Short mmCIF file of C-alpha atoms in Angstrom, two decimals:
data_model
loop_
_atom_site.label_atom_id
_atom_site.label_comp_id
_atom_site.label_asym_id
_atom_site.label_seq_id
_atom_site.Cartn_x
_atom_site.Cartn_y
_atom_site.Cartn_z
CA UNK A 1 0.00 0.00 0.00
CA UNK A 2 1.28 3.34 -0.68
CA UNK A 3 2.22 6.04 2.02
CA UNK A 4 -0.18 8.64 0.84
CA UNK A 5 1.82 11.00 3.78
CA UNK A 6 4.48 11.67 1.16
CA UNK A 7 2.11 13.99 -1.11
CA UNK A 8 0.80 16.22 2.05
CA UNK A 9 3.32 18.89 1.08
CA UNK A 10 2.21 19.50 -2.14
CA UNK A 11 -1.60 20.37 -1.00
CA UNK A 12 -2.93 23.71 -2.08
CA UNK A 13 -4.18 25.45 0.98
CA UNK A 14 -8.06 24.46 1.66
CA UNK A 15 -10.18 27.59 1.71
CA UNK A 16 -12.94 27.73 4.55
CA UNK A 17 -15.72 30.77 4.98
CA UNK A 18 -16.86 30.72 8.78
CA UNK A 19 -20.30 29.98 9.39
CA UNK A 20 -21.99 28.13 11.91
CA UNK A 21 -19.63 26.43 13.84
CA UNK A 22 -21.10 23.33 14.68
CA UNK A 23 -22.42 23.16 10.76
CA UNK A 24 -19.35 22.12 8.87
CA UNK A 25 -19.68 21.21 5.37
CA UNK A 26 -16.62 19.56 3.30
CA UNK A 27 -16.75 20.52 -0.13
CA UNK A 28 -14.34 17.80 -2.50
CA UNK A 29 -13.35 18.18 -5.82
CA UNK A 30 -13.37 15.57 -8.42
CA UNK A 31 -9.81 14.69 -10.45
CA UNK A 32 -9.56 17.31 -12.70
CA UNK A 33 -11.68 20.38 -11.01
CA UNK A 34 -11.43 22.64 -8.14
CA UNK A 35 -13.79 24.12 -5.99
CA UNK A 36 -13.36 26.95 -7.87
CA UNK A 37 -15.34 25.67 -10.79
CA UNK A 38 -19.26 26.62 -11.47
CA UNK A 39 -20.53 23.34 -10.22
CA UNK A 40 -18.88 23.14 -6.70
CA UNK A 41 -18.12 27.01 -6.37
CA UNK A 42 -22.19 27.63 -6.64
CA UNK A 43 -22.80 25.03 -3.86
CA UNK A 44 -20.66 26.55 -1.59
CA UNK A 45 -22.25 29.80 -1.81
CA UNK A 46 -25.47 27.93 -1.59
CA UNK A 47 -24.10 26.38 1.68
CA UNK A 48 -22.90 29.25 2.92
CA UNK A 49 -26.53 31.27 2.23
CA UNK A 50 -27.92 28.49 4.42
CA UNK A 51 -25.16 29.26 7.20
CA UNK A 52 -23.30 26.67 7.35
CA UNK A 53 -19.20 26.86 7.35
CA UNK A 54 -17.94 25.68 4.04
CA UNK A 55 -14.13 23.94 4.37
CA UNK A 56 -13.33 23.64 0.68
CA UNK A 57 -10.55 20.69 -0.23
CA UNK A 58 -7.91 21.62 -2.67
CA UNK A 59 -6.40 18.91 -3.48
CA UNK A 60 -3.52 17.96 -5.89
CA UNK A 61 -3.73 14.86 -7.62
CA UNK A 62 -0.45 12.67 -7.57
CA UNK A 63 1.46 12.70 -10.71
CA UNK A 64 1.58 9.00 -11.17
CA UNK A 65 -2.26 8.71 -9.79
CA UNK A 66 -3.56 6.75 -13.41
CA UNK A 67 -1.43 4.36 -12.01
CA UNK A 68 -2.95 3.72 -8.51
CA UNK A 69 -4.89 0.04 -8.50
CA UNK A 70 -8.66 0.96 -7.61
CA UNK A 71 -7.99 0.77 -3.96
CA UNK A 72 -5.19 2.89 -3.92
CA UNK A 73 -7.15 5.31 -5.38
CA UNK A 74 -9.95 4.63 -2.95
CA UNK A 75 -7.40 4.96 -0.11
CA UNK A 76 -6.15 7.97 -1.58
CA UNK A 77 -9.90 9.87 -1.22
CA UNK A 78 -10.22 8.23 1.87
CA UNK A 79 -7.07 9.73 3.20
CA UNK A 80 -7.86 13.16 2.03
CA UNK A 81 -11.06 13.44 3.39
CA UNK A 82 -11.03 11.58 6.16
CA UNK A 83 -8.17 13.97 7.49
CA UNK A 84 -10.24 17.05 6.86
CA UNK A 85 -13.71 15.29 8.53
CA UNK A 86 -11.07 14.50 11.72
CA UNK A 87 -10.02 17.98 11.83
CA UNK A 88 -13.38 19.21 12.18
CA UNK A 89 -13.49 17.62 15.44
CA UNK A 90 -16.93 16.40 14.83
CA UNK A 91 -18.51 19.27 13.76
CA UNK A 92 -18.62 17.89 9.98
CA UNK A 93 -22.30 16.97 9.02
CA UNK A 94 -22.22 17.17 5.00
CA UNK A 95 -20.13 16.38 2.60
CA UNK A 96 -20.82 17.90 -0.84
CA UNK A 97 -18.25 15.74 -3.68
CA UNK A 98 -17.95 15.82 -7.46
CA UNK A 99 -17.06 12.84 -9.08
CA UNK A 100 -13.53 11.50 -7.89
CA UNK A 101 -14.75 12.82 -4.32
CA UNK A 102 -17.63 9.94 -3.92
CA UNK A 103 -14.88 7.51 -3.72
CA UNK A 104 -15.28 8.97 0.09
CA UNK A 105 -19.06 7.74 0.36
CA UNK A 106 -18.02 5.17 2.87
CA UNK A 107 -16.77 7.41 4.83
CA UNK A 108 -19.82 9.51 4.73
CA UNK A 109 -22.11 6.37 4.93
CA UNK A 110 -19.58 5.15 7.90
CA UNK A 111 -19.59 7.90 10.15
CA UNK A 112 -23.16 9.00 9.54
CA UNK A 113 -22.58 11.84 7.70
CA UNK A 114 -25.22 13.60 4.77
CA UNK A 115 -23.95 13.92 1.84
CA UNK A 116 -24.78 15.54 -2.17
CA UNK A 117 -22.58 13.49 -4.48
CA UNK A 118 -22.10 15.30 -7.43
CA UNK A 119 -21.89 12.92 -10.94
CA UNK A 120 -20.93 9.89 -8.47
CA UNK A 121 -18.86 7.35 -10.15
CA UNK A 122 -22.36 4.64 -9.27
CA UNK A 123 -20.70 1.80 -11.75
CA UNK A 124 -17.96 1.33 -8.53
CA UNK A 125 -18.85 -1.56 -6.76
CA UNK A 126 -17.44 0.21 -3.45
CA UNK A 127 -19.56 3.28 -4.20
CA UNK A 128 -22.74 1.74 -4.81
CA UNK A 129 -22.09 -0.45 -1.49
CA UNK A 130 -21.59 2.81 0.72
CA UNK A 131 -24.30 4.67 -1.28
CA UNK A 132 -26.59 1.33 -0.14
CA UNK A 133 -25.67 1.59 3.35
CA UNK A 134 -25.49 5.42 3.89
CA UNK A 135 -28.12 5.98 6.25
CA UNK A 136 -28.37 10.20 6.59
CA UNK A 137 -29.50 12.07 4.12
CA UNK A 138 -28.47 11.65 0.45
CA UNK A 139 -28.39 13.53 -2.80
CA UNK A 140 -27.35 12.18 -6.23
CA UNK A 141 -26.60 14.35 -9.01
CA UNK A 142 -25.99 12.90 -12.71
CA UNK A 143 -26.48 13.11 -16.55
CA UNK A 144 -27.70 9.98 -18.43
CA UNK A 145 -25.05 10.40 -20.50
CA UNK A 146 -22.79 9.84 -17.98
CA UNK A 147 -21.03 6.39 -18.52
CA UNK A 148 -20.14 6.77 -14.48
CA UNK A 149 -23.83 7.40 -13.97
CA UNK A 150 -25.83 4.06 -13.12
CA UNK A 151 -29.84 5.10 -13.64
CA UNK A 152 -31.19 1.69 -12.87
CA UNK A 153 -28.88 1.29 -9.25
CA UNK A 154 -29.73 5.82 -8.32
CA UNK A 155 -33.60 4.98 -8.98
CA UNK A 156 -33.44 1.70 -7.00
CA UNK A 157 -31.42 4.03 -3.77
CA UNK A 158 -33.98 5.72 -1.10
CA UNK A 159 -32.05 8.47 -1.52
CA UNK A 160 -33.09 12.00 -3.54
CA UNK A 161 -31.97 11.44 -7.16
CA UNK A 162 -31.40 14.20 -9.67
CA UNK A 163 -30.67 12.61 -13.30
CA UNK A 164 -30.62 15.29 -16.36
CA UNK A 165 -31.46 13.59 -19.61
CA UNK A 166 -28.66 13.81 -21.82
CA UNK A 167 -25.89 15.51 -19.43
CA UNK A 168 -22.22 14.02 -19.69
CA UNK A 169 -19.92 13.73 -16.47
CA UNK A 170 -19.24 17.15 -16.67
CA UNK A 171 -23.03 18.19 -16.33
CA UNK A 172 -23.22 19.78 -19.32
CA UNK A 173 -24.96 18.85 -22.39
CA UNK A 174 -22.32 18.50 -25.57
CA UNK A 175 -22.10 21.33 -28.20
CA UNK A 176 -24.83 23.36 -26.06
CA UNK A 177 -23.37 25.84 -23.58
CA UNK A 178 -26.75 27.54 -23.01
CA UNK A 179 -28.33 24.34 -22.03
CA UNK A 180 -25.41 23.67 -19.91
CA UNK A 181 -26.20 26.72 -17.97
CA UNK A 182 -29.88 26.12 -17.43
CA UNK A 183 -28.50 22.17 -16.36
CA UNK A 184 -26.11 24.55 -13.58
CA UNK A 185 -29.52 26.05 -12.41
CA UNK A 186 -31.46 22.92 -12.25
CA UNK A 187 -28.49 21.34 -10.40
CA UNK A 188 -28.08 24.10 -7.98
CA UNK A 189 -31.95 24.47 -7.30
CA UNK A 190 -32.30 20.88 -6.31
CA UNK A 191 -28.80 21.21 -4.09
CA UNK A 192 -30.29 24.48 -2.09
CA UNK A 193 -33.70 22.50 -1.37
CA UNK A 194 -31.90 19.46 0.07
CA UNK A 195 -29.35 21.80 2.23
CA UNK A 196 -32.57 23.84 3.13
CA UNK A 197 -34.20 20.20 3.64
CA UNK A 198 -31.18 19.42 6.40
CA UNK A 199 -32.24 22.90 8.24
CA UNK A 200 -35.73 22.23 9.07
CA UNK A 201 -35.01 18.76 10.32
CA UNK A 202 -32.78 20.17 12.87
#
């Protein structure tokens, strides 16, 4: 197994925006985003509109990462957000991830945290498994067009389930940038109502 302690030092520096304290939300990147992009940067301004503190993960892919097996690369997600849920001291109770960032569903399922998975990567056996057992409060996002996105398995889940016909991985529809915006909005809308959903329940 690898000793993922080795890449620490090349970590961009997460960004957090205070909220409520004892509301921590962990937003995680996929492989070749940032929270900086439209998709993750609007849902942490919709988590912070709702309050909550948003600790954003920057995280820096290793250089020979296409060569991890599956569970190093599993480990690898684990590691990363595992770390920043432990530093939280128990204060983190969502965890919003795009893509490469559901790899960490087990630990969400595992430590009974709610979580919005963001184009999921559903056709991994150890992401379906976590998504089965994950107990709090769940939101999938995808595009049927998504070959990572498995419609049959998110529909058969008693979790919420967002699927936008015709929407690739990226959540955007090909060769139609408008339509990829108004995709953003219905994506967005349907994150702000399950945040707002984890509000009133408290």
């Amino acid at each position: 197994m690898r000793d993922f302690s080795a890449s620490a030092s090349s970590l961009a520096v997460p960004h957090r925006f205070e909220g409520d304290p004892d509301r921590v939300a962990l937003v995680v990147p996929g492989a070749g985003d940032s929270p900086a992009r439209p998709l993750l940067h609007f849902a942490s301004t919709v988590l912070r509109q709702h309050g909550w503190t948003v600790q954003e993960l920057w995280w820096q892919i290793p250089d020979d990462f296409l060569e991890f097996s599956e569970d190093e690369r599993i480990a690898w997600v684990d590691w990363q957000v595992g770390g920043a849920v432990n530093a939280e001291g128990g204060a983190c109770r969502l965890i919003v991830g795009k893509s490469l960032g559901s790899l960490a569903a087990s630990t969400a399922a595992d430590r009974g945290i709610a979580a919005a998975w963001l184009t999921p990567l559903l056709t991994f056996g150890h992401v379906a498994r976590a998504l089965g057992r994950a107990k709090q409060p769940t939101l999938l996002i995808g595009g049927s067009a998504d070959k990572w996105w498995d419609a049959e398995l998110a529909a058969s889940l008693p979790h919420d389930v967002l699927e936008v016909p015709s929407a690739d991985h990226g959540l955007e529809l090909p060769d139609d940038p408008v339509g990829s915006v108004e995709v953003l909005r219905q994506a967005v809308s349907r994150l702000d109502r399950f945040v707002g959903s984890l509000g009133r329940k408290e």
